[in-house]
PDB file of C-alpha atoms in Angstrom:
ATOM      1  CA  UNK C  19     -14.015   7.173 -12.896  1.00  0.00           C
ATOM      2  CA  UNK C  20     -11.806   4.358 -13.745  1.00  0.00           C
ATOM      3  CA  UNK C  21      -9.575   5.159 -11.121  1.00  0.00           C
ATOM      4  CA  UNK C  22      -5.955   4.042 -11.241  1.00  0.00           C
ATOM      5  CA  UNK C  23      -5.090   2.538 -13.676  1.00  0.00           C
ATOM      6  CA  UNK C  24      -1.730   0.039 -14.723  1.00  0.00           C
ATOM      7  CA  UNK C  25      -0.563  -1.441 -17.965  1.00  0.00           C
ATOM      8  CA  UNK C  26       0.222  -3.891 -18.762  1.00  0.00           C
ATOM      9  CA  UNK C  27      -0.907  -6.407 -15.870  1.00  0.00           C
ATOM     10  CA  UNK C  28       2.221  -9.061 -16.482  1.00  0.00           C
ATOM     11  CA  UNK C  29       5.490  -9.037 -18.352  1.00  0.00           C
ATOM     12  CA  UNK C  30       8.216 -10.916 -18.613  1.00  0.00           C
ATOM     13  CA  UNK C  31      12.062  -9.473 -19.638  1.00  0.00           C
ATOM     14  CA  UNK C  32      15.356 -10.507 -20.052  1.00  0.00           C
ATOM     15  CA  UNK C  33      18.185  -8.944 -18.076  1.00  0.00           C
ATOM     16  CA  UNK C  34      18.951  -5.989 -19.367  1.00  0.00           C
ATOM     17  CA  UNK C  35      16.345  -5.027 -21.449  1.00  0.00           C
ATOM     18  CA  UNK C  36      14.371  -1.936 -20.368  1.00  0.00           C
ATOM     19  CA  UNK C  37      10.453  -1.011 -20.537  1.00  0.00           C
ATOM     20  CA  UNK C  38       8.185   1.584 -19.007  1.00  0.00           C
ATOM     21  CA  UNK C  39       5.300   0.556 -16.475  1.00  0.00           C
ATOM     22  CA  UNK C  40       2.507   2.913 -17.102  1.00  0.00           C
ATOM     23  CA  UNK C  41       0.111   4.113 -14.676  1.00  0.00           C
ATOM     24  CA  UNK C  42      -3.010   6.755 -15.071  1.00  0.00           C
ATOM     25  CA  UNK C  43      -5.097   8.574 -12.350  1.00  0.00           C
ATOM     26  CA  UNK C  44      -8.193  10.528 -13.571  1.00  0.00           C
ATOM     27  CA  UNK C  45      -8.919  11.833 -10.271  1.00  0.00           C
ATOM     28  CA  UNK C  46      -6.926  14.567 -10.739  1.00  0.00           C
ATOM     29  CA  UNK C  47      -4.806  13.592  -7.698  1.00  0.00           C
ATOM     30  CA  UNK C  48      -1.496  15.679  -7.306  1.00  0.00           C
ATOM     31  CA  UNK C  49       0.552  13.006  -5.510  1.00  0.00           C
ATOM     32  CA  UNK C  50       1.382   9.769  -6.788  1.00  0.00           C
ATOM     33  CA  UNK C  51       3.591   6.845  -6.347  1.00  0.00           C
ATOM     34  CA  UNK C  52       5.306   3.452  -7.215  1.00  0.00           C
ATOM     35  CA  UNK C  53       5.589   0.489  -4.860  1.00  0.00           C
ATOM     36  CA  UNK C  54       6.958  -2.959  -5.535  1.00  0.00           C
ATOM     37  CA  UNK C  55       5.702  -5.826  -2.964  1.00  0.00           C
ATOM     38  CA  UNK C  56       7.902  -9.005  -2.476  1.00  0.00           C
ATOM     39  CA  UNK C  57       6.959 -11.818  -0.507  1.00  0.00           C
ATOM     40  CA  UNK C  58       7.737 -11.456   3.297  1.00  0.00           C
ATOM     41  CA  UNK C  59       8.813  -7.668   2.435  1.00  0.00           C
ATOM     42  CA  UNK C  60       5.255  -5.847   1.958  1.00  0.00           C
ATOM     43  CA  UNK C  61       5.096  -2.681   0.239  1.00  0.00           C
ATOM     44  CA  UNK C  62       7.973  -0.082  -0.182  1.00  0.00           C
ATOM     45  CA  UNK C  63       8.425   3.655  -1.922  1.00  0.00           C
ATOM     46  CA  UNK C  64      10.212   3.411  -4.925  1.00  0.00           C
ATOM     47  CA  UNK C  65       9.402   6.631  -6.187  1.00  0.00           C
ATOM     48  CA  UNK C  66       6.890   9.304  -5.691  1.00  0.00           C
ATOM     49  CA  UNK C  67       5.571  13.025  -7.091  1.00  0.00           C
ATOM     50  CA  UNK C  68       3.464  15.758  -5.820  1.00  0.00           C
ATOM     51  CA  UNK C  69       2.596  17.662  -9.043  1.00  0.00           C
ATOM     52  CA  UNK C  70       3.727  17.373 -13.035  1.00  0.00           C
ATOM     53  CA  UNK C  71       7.466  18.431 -13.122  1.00  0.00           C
ATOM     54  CA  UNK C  72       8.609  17.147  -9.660  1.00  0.00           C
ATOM     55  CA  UNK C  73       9.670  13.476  -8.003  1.00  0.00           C
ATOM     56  CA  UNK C  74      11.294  12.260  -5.873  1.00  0.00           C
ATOM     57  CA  UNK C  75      13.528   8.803  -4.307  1.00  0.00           C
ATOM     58  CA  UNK C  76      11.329   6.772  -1.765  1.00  0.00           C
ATOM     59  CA  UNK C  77      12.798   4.178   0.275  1.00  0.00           C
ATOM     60  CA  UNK C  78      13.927   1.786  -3.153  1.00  0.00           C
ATOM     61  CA  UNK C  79      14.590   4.192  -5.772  1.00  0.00           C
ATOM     62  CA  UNK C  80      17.998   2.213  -7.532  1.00  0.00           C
ATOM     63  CA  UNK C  81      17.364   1.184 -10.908  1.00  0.00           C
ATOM     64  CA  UNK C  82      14.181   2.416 -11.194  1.00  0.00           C
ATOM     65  CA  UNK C  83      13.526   6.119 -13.214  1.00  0.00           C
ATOM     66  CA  UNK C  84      10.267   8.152 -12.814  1.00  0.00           C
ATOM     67  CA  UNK C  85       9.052  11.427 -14.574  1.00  0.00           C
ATOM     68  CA  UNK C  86       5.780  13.264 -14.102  1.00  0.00           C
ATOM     69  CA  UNK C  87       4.926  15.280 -17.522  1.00  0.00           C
ATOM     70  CA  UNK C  88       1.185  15.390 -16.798  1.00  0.00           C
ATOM     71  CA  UNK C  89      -1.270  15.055 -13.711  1.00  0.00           C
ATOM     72  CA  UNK C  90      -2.709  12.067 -14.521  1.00  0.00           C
ATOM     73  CA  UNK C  91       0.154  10.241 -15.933  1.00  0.00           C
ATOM     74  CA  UNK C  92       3.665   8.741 -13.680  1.00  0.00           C
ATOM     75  CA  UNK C  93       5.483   6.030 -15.657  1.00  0.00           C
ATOM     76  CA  UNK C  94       8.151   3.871 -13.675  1.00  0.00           C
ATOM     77  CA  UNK C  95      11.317   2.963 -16.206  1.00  0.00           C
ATOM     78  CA  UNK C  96      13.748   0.295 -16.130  1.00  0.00           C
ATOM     79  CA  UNK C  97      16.618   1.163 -17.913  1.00  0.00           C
ATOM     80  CA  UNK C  98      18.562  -2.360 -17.525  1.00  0.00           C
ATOM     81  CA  UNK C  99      16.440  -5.147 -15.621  1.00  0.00           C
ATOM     82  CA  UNK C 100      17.691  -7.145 -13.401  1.00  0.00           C
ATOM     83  CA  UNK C 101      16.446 -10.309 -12.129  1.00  0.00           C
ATOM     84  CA  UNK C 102      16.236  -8.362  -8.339  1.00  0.00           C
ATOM     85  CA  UNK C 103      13.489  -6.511 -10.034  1.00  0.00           C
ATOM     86  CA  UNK C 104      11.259  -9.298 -10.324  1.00  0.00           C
ATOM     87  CA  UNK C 105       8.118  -8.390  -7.811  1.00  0.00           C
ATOM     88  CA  UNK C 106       5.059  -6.897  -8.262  1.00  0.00           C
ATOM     89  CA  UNK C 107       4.544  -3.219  -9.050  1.00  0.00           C
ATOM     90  CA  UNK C 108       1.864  -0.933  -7.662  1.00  0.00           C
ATOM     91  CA  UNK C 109       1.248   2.248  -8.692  1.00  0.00           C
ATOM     92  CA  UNK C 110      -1.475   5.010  -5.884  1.00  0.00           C
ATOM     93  CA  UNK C 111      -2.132   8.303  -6.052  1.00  0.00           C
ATOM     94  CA  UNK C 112      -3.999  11.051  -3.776  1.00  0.00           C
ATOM     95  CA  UNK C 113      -5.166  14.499  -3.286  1.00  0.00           C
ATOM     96  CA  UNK C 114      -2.202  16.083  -1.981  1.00  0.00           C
ATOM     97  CA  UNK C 115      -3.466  17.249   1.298  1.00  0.00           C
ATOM     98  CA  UNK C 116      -5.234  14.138   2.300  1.00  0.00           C
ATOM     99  CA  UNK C 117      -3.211  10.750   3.586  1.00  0.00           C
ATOM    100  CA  UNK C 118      -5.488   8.066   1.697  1.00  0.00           C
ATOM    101  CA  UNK C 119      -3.872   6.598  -1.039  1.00  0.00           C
ATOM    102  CA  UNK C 120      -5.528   5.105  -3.900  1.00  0.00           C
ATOM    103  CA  UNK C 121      -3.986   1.586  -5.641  1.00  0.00           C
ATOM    104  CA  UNK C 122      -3.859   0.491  -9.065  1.00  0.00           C
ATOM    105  CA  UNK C 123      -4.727  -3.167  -9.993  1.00  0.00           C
ATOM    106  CA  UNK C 124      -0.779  -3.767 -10.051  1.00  0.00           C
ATOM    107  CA  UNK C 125       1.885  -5.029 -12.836  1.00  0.00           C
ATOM    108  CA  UNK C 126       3.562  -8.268 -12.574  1.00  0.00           C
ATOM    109  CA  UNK C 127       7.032  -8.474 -13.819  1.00  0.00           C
ATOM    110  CA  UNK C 128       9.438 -11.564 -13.977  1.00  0.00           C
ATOM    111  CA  UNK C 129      12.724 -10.985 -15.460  1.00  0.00           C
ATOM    112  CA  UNK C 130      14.923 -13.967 -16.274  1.00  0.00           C
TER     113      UNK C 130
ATOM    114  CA  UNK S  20      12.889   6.832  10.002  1.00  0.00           C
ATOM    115  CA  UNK S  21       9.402   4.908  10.903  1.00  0.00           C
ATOM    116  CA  UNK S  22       9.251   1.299  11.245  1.00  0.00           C
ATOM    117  CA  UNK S  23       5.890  -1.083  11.330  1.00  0.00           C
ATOM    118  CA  UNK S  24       5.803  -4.551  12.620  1.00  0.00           C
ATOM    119  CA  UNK S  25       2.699  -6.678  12.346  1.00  0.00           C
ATOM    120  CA  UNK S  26       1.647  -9.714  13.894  1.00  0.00           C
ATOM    121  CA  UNK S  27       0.786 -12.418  12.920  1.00  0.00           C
ATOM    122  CA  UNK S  28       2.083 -13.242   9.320  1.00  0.00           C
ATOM    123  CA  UNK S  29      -0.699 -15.393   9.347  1.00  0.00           C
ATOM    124  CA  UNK S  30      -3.849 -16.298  10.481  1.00  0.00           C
ATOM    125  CA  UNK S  31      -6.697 -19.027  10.206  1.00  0.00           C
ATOM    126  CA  UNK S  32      -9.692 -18.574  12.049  1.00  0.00           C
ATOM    127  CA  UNK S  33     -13.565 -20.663  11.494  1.00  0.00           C
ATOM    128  CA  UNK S  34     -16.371 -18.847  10.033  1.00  0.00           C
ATOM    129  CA  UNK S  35     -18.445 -16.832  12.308  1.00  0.00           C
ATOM    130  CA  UNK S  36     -15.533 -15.859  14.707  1.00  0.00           C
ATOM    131  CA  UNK S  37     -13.273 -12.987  15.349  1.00  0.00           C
ATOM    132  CA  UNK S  38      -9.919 -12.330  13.780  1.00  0.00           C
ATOM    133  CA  UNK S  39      -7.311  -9.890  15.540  1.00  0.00           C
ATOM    134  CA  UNK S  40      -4.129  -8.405  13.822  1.00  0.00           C
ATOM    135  CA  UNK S  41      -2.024  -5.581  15.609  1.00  0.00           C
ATOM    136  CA  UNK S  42       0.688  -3.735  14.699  1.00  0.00           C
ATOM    137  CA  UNK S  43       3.041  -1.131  16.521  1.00  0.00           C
ATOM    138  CA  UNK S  44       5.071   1.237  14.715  1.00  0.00           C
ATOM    139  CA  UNK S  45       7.984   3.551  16.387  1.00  0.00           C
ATOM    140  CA  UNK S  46       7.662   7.290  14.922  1.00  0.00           C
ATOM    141  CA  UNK S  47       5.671   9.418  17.620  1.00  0.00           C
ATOM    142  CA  UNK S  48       4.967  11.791  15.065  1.00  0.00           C
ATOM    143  CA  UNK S  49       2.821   8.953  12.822  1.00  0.00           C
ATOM    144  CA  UNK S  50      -0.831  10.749  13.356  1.00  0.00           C
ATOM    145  CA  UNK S  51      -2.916   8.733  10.645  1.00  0.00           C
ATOM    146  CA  UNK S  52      -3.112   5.067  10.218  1.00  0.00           C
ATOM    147  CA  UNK S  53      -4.986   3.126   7.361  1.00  0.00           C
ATOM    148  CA  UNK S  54      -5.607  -0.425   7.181  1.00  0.00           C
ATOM    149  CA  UNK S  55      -5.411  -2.058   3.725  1.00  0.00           C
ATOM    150  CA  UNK S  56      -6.819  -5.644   2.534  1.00  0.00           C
ATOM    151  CA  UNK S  57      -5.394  -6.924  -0.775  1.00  0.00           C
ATOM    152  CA  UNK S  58      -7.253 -10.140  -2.591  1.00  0.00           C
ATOM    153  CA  UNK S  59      -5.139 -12.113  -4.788  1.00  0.00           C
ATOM    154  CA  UNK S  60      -4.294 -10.532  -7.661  1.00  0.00           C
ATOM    155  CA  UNK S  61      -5.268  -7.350  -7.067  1.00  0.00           C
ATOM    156  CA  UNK S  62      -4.173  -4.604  -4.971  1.00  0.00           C
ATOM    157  CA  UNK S  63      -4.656  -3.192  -1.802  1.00  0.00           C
ATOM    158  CA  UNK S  64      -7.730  -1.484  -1.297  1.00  0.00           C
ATOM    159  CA  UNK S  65      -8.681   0.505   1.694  1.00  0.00           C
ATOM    160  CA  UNK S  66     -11.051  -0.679   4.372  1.00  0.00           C
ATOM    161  CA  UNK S  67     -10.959   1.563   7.263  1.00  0.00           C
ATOM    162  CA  UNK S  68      -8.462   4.030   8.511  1.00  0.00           C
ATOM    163  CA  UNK S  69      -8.198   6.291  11.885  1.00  0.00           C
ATOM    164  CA  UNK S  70      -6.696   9.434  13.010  1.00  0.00           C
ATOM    165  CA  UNK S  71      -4.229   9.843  15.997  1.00  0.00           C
ATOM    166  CA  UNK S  72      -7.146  11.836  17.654  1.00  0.00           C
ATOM    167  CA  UNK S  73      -9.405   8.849  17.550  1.00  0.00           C
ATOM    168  CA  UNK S  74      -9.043   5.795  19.970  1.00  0.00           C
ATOM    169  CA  UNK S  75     -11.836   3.861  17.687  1.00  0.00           C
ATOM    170  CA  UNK S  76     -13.480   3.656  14.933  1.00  0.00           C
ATOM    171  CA  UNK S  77     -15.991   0.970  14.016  1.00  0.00           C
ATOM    172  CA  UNK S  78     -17.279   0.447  10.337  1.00  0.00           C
ATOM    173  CA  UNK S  79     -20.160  -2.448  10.516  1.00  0.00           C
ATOM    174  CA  UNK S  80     -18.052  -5.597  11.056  1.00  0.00           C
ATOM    175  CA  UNK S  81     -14.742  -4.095  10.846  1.00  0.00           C
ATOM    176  CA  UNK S  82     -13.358  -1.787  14.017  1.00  0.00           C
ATOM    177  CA  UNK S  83      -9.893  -0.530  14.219  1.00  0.00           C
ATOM    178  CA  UNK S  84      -8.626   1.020  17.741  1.00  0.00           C
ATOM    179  CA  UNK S  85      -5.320   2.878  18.779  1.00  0.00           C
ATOM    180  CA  UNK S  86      -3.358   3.690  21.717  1.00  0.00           C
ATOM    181  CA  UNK S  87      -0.667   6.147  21.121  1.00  0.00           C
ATOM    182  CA  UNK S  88       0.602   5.655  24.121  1.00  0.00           C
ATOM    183  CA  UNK S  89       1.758   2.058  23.253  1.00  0.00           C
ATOM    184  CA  UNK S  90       2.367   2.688  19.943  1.00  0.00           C
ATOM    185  CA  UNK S  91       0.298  -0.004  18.511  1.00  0.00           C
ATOM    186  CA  UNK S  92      -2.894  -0.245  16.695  1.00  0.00           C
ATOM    187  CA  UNK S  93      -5.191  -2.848  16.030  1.00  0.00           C
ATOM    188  CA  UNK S  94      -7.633  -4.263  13.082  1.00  0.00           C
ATOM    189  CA  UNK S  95     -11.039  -6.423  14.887  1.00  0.00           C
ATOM    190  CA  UNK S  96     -13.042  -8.360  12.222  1.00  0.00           C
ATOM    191  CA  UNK S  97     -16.018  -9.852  13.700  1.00  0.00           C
ATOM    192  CA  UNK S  98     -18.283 -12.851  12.333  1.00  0.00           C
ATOM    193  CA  UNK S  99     -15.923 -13.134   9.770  1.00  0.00           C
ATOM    194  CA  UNK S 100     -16.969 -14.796   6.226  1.00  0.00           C
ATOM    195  CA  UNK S 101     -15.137 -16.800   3.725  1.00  0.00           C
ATOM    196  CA  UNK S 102     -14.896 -13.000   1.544  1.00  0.00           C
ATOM    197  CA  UNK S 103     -12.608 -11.793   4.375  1.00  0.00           C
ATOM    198  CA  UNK S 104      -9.981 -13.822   3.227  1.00  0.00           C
ATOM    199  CA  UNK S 105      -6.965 -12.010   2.161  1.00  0.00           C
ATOM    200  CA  UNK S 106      -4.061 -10.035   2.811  1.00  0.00           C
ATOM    201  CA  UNK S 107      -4.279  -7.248   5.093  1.00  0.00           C
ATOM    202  CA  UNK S 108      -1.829  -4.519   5.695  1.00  0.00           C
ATOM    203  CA  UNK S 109      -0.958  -1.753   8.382  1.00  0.00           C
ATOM    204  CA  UNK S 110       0.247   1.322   7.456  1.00  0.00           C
ATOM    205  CA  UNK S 111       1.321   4.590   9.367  1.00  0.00           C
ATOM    206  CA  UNK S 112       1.840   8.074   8.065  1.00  0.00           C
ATOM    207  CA  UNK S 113       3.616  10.933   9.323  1.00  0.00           C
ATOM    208  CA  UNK S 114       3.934  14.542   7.437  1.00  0.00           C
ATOM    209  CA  UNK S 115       7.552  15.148   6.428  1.00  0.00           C
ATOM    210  CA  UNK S 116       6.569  19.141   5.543  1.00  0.00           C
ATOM    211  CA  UNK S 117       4.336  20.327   2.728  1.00  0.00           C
ATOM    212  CA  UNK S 118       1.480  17.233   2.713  1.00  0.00           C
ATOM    213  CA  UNK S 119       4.344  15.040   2.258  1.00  0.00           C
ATOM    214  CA  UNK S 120       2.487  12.194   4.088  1.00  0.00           C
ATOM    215  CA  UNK S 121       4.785   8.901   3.787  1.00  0.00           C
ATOM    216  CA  UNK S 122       3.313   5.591   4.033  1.00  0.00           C
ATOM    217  CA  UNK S 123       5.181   2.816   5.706  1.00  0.00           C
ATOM    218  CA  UNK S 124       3.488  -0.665   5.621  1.00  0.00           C
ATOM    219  CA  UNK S 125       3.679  -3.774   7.738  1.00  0.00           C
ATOM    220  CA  UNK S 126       3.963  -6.545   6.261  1.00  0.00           C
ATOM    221  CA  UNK S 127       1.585  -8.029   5.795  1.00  0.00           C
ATOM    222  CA  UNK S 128      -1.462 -10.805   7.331  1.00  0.00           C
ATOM    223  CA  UNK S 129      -2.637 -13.241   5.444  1.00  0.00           C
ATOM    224  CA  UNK S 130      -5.997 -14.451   6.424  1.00  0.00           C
ATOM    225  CA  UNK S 131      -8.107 -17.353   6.143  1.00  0.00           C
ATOM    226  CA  UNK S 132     -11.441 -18.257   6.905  1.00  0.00           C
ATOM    227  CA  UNK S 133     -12.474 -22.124   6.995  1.00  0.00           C
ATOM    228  CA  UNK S 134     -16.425 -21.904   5.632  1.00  0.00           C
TER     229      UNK S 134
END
């Protein structure tokens, strides 16, 4: 199993282009998730999903959209970056009846 | 909603001895708490985790004990080694309803060891 995967690993943007962070699970995991970690701040809920055709806001949601098409697939969108959304992004998933959450390898993004 | 502090932001300690971080969090309803230690550049993997029916739980070097009581939860690394250095975060989980277990973090230790 690869596990959780993230693509790609840095980028860089200009504010107010937009892109897609991908992340894949092939664990077959109903719930996943996006984080972003800032220095000082640790890791917060952007978005999550328990199952293709459902998300939901976590504790950071603004300017960030999600969609869930597939199990094994939960992009994160920017529509219009903005240098606030320079940080690191983490995508985890898990079974959805267990509390252990799986991480991806993470995306850096810096956008000027 | 829940909130996690953890202490200390950092922490330096010689090879060979013990390193402490705690944390206390303030839902009463958290029942599941996972520990999490990130190396640079990658992301935060999971090294040991225990249940709010457990007081311990030990795991070879690495023991993690609770008192729900208190509200506050510890991570014990003993005869640590230059690989233990990292980040390491707290975490606590409640269930909102449905398996909807939410993960709130601490922020975050970061931890040296001087070979």
């Amino acid at each position: 199993n690869a596990g959780v995967t993230q693509t790609p690993k840095f980028q860089v943007l200009k504010t107010g282009q937009s892109m897609t962070l991908q992340c894949a699970q092939d664990m077959n995991h109903e719930y996943m998730s996006w984080y972003r970690q800032d220095p000082g701040m640790g890791l917060r809920l952007i978005h999550y999903s328990v199952g293709a055709g459902i998300t939901d806001q976590g504790e950071v949601p603004n300017g960030y959209n999600v969609s869930r098409s597939t199990t094994e697939d939960f992009p994160l969108r920017l529509l219009s970056a903005a240098p606030s959304q320079t940080s690191v992004y983490f995508c985890a998933s898990r079974p959805l009846v267990l509390e252990t959450q799986y991480f991806g390898p993470g995306t850096r993004l810096l956008v000027l | 909603g829940e909130n996690v502090e953890q202490h200390p932001s950092t922490l330096s300690v010689q090879e060979g001895d013990s390193a402490v971080i705690k944390c206390t969090y303030s839902d009463s309803a958290s029942n599941y708490f996972p520990w999490y230690k990130q190396e640079l550049g990658k992301g935060p993997q999971l090294i040991i985790d225990i249940r709010s029916n457990v007081g311990e739980k030990k795991d070879q070097r690495i023991a993690v004990t609770l008192n729900k009581t208190a509200k506050h939860f510890s991570l014990h690394i003993t005869e640590t080694q230059p690989e233990d250095s990292a980040v390491y975060f707290c975490a606590a989980s409640s269930d909102s309803g449905g398996s909807n277990y939410k993960l709130t973090f601490g922020k975050g230790t970061l931890l040296t060891v001087n070979p």
